[in-house]
PDB file of C-alpha atoms in Angstrom:
ATOM      1  CA  MET A   1     -14.107   9.542 -12.814  1.00  0.00           C
ATOM      2  CA  ILE A   2     -15.500   6.898 -11.060  1.00  0.00           C
ATOM      3  CA  PHE A   3     -12.599   6.526  -8.935  1.00  0.00           C
ATOM      4  CA  LYS A   4     -12.345  10.211  -7.779  1.00  0.00           C
ATOM      5  CA  LYS A   5     -16.118  10.099  -6.504  1.00  0.00           C
ATOM      6  CA  ILE A   6     -14.694   6.751  -4.924  1.00  0.00           C
ATOM      7  CA  ILE A   7     -11.988   9.047  -2.942  1.00  0.00           C
ATOM      8  CA  LEU A   8     -14.106  11.723  -2.143  1.00  0.00           C
ATOM      9  CA  PHE A   9     -17.335   9.464  -0.489  1.00  0.00           C
ATOM     10  CA  LEU A  10     -14.163   7.370   1.656  1.00  0.00           C
ATOM     11  CA  THR A  11     -12.754  10.674   2.523  1.00  0.00           C
ATOM     12  CA  ILE A  12     -15.997  12.724   3.950  1.00  0.00           C
ATOM     13  CA  PHE A  13     -17.012   9.285   5.120  1.00  0.00           C
ATOM     14  CA  PHE A  14     -14.235   8.537   7.239  1.00  0.00           C
ATOM     15  CA  ILE A  15     -13.812  12.484   8.575  1.00  0.00           C
ATOM     16  CA  THR A  16     -17.187  12.493   9.779  1.00  0.00           C
ATOM     17  CA  THR A  17     -16.844   8.929  11.438  1.00  0.00           C
ATOM     18  CA  ARG A  18     -13.789  10.550  13.599  1.00  0.00           C
ATOM     19  CA  LEU A  19     -15.728  13.697  14.226  1.00  0.00           C
ATOM     20  CA  PHE A  20     -18.943  12.723  15.016  1.00  0.00           C
ATOM     21  CA  ALA A  21     -17.976   9.447  16.994  1.00  0.00           C
ATOM     22  CA  ALA A  22     -18.295   9.351  20.877  1.00  0.00           C
ATOM     23  CA  ASP A  23     -14.828   7.810  21.111  1.00  0.00           C
ATOM     24  CA  PRO A  24     -13.168   7.799  17.870  1.00  0.00           C
ATOM     25  CA  SER A  25     -10.094   5.911  19.523  1.00  0.00           C
ATOM     26  CA  ASN A  26     -12.889   2.956  18.791  1.00  0.00           C
ATOM     27  CA  HIS A  27     -12.581   2.909  15.247  1.00  0.00           C
ATOM     28  CA  GLN A  28     -11.267   0.542  12.917  1.00  0.00           C
ATOM     29  CA  LEU A  29     -10.270   0.016   9.151  1.00  0.00           C
ATOM     30  CA  THR A  30      -9.412  -3.330   7.740  1.00  0.00           C
ATOM     31  CA  PHE A  31      -7.419  -2.754   4.155  1.00  0.00           C
ATOM     32  CA  TYR A  32      -7.791  -4.792   1.278  1.00  0.00           C
ATOM     33  CA  ALA A  33      -6.054  -6.387  -1.461  1.00  0.00           C
ATOM     34  CA  GLY A  34      -6.680  -9.388  -3.720  1.00  0.00           C
ATOM     35  CA  MET A  35      -8.600 -11.121  -6.493  1.00  0.00           C
ATOM     36  CA  PHE A  36     -12.341 -10.730  -7.658  1.00  0.00           C
ATOM     37  CA  ALA A  37     -13.387 -13.596  -9.297  1.00  0.00           C
ATOM     38  CA  PRO A  38      -9.611 -15.606  -9.762  1.00  0.00           C
ATOM     39  CA  SER A  39     -11.118 -18.409 -11.842  1.00  0.00           C
ATOM     40  CA  ASP A  40     -12.865 -17.187 -14.119  1.00  0.00           C
ATOM     41  CA  SER A  41     -10.648 -16.063 -16.832  1.00  0.00           C
ATOM     42  CA  GLY A  42     -11.497 -13.297 -18.534  1.00  0.00           C
ATOM     43  CA  GLN A  43     -13.659 -11.659 -16.020  1.00  0.00           C
ATOM     44  CA  ARG A  44     -10.433 -11.884 -12.747  1.00  0.00           C
ATOM     45  CA  SER A  45      -9.624  -8.636 -11.774  1.00  0.00           C
ATOM     46  CA  PRO A  46      -7.508  -7.319  -8.902  1.00  0.00           C
ATOM     47  CA  TYR A  47      -9.346  -5.304  -6.268  1.00  0.00           C
ATOM     48  CA  LEU A  48      -8.847  -2.713  -3.173  1.00  0.00           C
ATOM     49  CA  ALA A  49     -10.683  -2.386  -0.076  1.00  0.00           C
ATOM     50  CA  VAL A  50     -11.222  -0.795   3.239  1.00  0.00           C
ATOM     51  CA  GLN A  51     -14.084  -2.218   5.649  1.00  0.00           C
ATOM     52  CA  HIS A  52     -14.662   0.172   8.733  1.00  0.00           C
ATOM     53  CA  LEU A  53     -16.398  -0.827  11.937  1.00  0.00           C
ATOM     54  CA  ASP A  54     -16.293   0.770  15.548  1.00  0.00           C
ATOM     55  CA  THR A  55     -15.401  -1.143  18.380  1.00  0.00           C
ATOM     56  CA  ASN A  56     -18.400   0.465  20.947  1.00  0.00           C
ATOM     57  CA  LEU A  57     -21.222  -0.797  18.835  1.00  0.00           C
ATOM     58  CA  GLY A  58     -20.357  -4.500  19.310  1.00  0.00           C
ATOM     59  CA  LYS A  59     -22.883  -6.978  21.127  1.00  0.00           C
ATOM     60  CA  GLU A  60     -20.679 -10.256  22.761  1.00  0.00           C
ATOM     61  CA  SER A  61     -22.538 -13.210  22.967  1.00  0.00           C
ATOM     62  CA  PHE A  62     -22.181 -16.499  23.001  1.00  0.00           C
ATOM     63  CA  PHE A  63     -20.569 -17.205  19.998  1.00  0.00           C
ATOM     64  CA  GLY A  64     -17.745 -14.255  20.139  1.00  0.00           C
ATOM     65  CA  ASN A  65     -18.905 -10.560  19.363  1.00  0.00           C
ATOM     66  CA  LEU A  66     -20.600  -9.276  16.874  1.00  0.00           C
ATOM     67  CA  GLN A  67     -20.489  -6.310  15.364  1.00  0.00           C
ATOM     68  CA  PRO A  68     -21.568  -3.816  12.300  1.00  0.00           C
ATOM     69  CA  ILE A  69     -19.455  -3.463   9.386  1.00  0.00           C
ATOM     70  CA  THR A  70     -19.484  -0.945   6.645  1.00  0.00           C
ATOM     71  CA  GLY A  71     -16.850  -0.941   3.287  1.00  0.00           C
ATOM     72  CA  ILE A  72     -16.388  -0.257  -0.433  1.00  0.00           C
ATOM     73  CA  MET A  73     -14.019  -2.942  -2.970  1.00  0.00           C
ATOM     74  CA  VAL A  74     -13.319  -1.399  -6.564  1.00  0.00           C
ATOM     75  CA  SER A  75     -11.396  -2.462  -8.795  1.00  0.00           C
ATOM     76  CA  PRO A  76      -9.617  -1.172 -12.233  1.00  0.00           C
ATOM     77  CA  ASP A  77     -12.549  -2.221 -14.550  1.00  0.00           C
ATOM     78  CA  TYR A  78     -14.143   0.189 -12.433  1.00  0.00           C
ATOM     79  CA  GLN A  79     -15.983  -2.381 -10.127  1.00  0.00           C
ATOM     80  CA  GLY A  80     -17.498  -1.499  -7.537  1.00  0.00           C
ATOM     81  CA  TYR A  81     -19.218  -3.227  -4.067  1.00  0.00           C
ATOM     82  CA  ILE A  82     -21.000  -0.915  -1.176  1.00  0.00           C
ATOM     83  CA  TYR A  83     -22.012  -2.788   1.784  1.00  0.00           C
ATOM     84  CA  THR A  84     -22.803  -2.873   5.278  1.00  0.00           C
ATOM     85  CA  GLY A  85     -23.822  -6.016   7.713  1.00  0.00           C
ATOM     86  CA  LEU A  86     -22.706  -7.748  10.627  1.00  0.00           C
ATOM     87  CA  GLN A  87     -19.556  -9.678  11.527  1.00  0.00           C
ATOM     88  CA  LEU A  88     -18.859 -12.139  14.390  1.00  0.00           C
ATOM     89  CA  ASN A  89     -15.802 -12.033  15.732  1.00  0.00           C
ATOM     90  CA  LYS A  90     -15.047 -15.008  17.308  1.00  0.00           C
ATOM     91  CA  LYS A  91     -11.124 -16.116  19.639  1.00  0.00           C
ATOM     92  CA  ILE A  92      -9.145 -19.226  18.696  1.00  0.00           C
ATOM     93  CA  GLY A  93      -5.747 -18.678  20.449  1.00  0.00           C
ATOM     94  CA  ASP A  94      -4.262 -15.876  21.868  1.00  0.00           C
ATOM     95  CA  ASN A  95      -3.571 -14.146  18.271  1.00  0.00           C
ATOM     96  CA  LEU A  96      -5.955 -15.460  16.420  1.00  0.00           C
ATOM     97  CA  THR A  97      -9.464 -14.804  15.188  1.00  0.00           C
ATOM     98  CA  LEU A  98     -12.076 -16.183  12.981  1.00  0.00           C
ATOM     99  CA  THR A  99     -14.882 -13.896  11.424  1.00  0.00           C
ATOM    100  CA  PRO A 100     -17.249 -14.422   9.667  1.00  0.00           C
ATOM    101  CA  SER A 101     -19.442 -11.882   7.951  1.00  0.00           C
ATOM    102  CA  PHE A 102     -22.679 -11.294   6.032  1.00  0.00           C
ATOM    103  CA  THR A 103     -22.985  -8.237   4.052  1.00  0.00           C
ATOM    104  CA  PRO A 104     -25.720  -7.247   1.357  1.00  0.00           C
ATOM    105  CA  GLY A 105     -25.167  -3.918  -0.933  1.00  0.00           C
ATOM    106  CA  LEU A 106     -25.058  -2.400  -3.912  1.00  0.00           C
ATOM    107  CA  TYR A 107     -22.905  -3.745  -7.160  1.00  0.00           C
ATOM    108  CA  SER A 108     -21.718  -2.224  -9.885  1.00  0.00           C
ATOM    109  CA  ARG A 109     -20.257  -4.048 -12.760  1.00  0.00           C
ATOM    110  CA  GLY A 110     -18.275  -1.310 -14.882  1.00  0.00           C
ATOM    111  CA  LYS A 111     -16.062  -2.754 -17.043  1.00  0.00           C
ATOM    112  CA  GLY A 112     -15.931  -5.897 -15.035  1.00  0.00           C
ATOM    113  CA  LYS A 113     -18.220  -9.237 -14.466  1.00  0.00           C
ATOM    114  CA  PRO A 114     -21.736  -9.500 -14.665  1.00  0.00           C
ATOM    115  CA  LEU A 115     -23.806 -10.848 -11.338  1.00  0.00           C
ATOM    116  CA  TYR A 116     -27.193  -9.439 -12.977  1.00  0.00           C
ATOM    117  CA  HIS A 117     -28.077  -7.683 -10.214  1.00  0.00           C
ATOM    118  CA  ILE A 118     -27.537  -4.415  -8.214  1.00  0.00           C
ATOM    119  CA  LEU A 119     -28.547  -6.168  -4.839  1.00  0.00           C
ATOM    120  CA  GLN A 120     -26.006  -8.234  -4.264  1.00  0.00           C
ATOM    121  CA  PHE A 121     -25.510 -10.675  -1.063  1.00  0.00           C
ATOM    122  CA  LYS A 122     -21.466 -11.222   0.497  1.00  0.00           C
ATOM    123  CA  SER A 123     -20.966 -13.992   2.455  1.00  0.00           C
ATOM    124  CA  GLU A 124     -17.240 -13.851   3.794  1.00  0.00           C
ATOM    125  CA  ILE A 125     -15.188 -15.893   6.245  1.00  0.00           C
ATOM    126  CA  GLN A 126     -11.761 -14.255   7.734  1.00  0.00           C
ATOM    127  CA  ILE A 127      -8.194 -15.519   9.287  1.00  0.00           C
ATOM    128  CA  SER A 128      -6.375 -13.251  10.860  1.00  0.00           C
ATOM    129  CA  TRP A 129      -3.480 -13.112  13.088  1.00  0.00           C
ATOM    130  CA  LYS A 130      -2.306 -10.044  15.970  1.00  0.00           C
ATOM    131  CA  SER A 131       1.677  -9.713  15.919  1.00  0.00           C
ATOM    132  CA  LYS A 132       3.237  -9.258  19.311  1.00  0.00           C
ATOM    133  CA  ASN A 133       3.377  -5.426  18.049  1.00  0.00           C
ATOM    134  CA  LYS A 134      -0.284  -5.420  17.872  1.00  0.00           C
ATOM    135  CA  ASN A 135      -0.555  -5.021  14.467  1.00  0.00           C
ATOM    136  CA  THR A 136      -3.198  -7.738  12.472  1.00  0.00           C
ATOM    137  CA  PHE A 137      -2.698  -9.773   9.337  1.00  0.00           C
ATOM    138  CA  GLY A 138      -5.672 -11.572   7.755  1.00  0.00           C
ATOM    139  CA  PHE A 139      -6.269 -13.426   4.550  1.00  0.00           C
ATOM    140  CA  SER A 140     -10.226 -13.890   3.733  1.00  0.00           C
ATOM    141  CA  PHE A 141     -12.263 -15.756   0.959  1.00  0.00           C
ATOM    142  CA  ASN A 142     -15.809 -14.021   0.419  1.00  0.00           C
ATOM    143  CA  HIS A 143     -18.462 -14.530  -2.046  1.00  0.00           C
ATOM    144  CA  ILE A 144     -20.767 -12.519  -3.654  1.00  0.00           C
ATOM    145  CA  SER A 145     -24.316 -13.262  -4.951  1.00  0.00           C
ATOM    146  CA  ASN A 146     -27.336 -12.174  -6.203  1.00  0.00           C
ATOM    147  CA  ALA A 147     -29.184 -15.146  -4.046  1.00  0.00           C
ATOM    148  CA  GLY A 148     -31.117 -15.677  -7.520  1.00  0.00           C
ATOM    149  CA  ILE A 149     -32.967 -11.966  -7.880  1.00  0.00           C
ATOM    150  CA  GLY A 150     -30.625 -11.300 -11.045  1.00  0.00           C
ATOM    151  CA  GLU A 151     -32.646 -12.893 -14.315  1.00  0.00           C
ATOM    152  CA  ARG A 152     -28.720 -15.102 -14.115  1.00  0.00           C
ATOM    153  CA  ASN A 153     -26.870 -15.950 -10.567  1.00  0.00           C
ATOM    154  CA  PRO A 154     -23.301 -16.588 -11.934  1.00  0.00           C
ATOM    155  CA  GLY A 155     -21.858 -14.809  -7.966  1.00  0.00           C
ATOM    156  CA  ALA A 156     -17.957 -14.306  -7.916  1.00  0.00           C
ATOM    157  CA  ASN A 157     -16.042 -16.320  -5.629  1.00  0.00           C
ATOM    158  CA  ASN A 158     -12.757 -13.842  -4.297  1.00  0.00           C
ATOM    159  CA  TYR A 159      -9.687 -13.950  -2.388  1.00  0.00           C
ATOM    160  CA  MET A 160      -7.724 -10.804  -0.500  1.00  0.00           C
ATOM    161  CA  PHE A 161      -5.029 -10.173   1.759  1.00  0.00           C
ATOM    162  CA  ASN A 162      -5.890  -8.214   4.871  1.00  0.00           C
ATOM    163  CA  TYR A 163      -4.075  -5.129   6.751  1.00  0.00           C
ATOM    164  CA  ILE A 164      -6.621  -4.745  10.417  1.00  0.00           C
ATOM    165  CA  LYS A 165      -5.886  -0.961  12.290  1.00  0.00           C
ATOM    166  CA  LYS A 166      -7.567  -0.298  15.269  1.00  0.00           C
ATOM    167  CA  PHE A 167      -7.554   4.155  15.764  1.00  0.00           C
TER     168      PHE A 167
END
């Protein structure tokens, strides 16, 4: 049931984003597949995620291109995390990009690992490589934590493989 709601939400989100965007060709989606809490035996779970950004909203800075992002992560254990925040793209060569991000969001435990609060904070680092045919692949590591606002703060370290597509 929760997966149907998530699919419906994502469909509406991406359709409306495309319909109301000033220039729909400047949208980028990142598709993730990874492992939630891989070091916690009994609590680990595979997950899928998708993240959206509108490249028109990015701002150049001394450190790189700062962009707002929005995304959702789901697992077969009915865990879910929906978030919005900022990422910084820093080119480190012709084809490599380093992307740290920080995204507060809402976490639903489902049958997965308890994180002891609905409000969680995700800190992530991603390295991505753009191939000659314009496909972009990456690897990310993130940590999700309630920053001590819950009764406990176990956190979860996660990793994922990424495919980034600009539309």
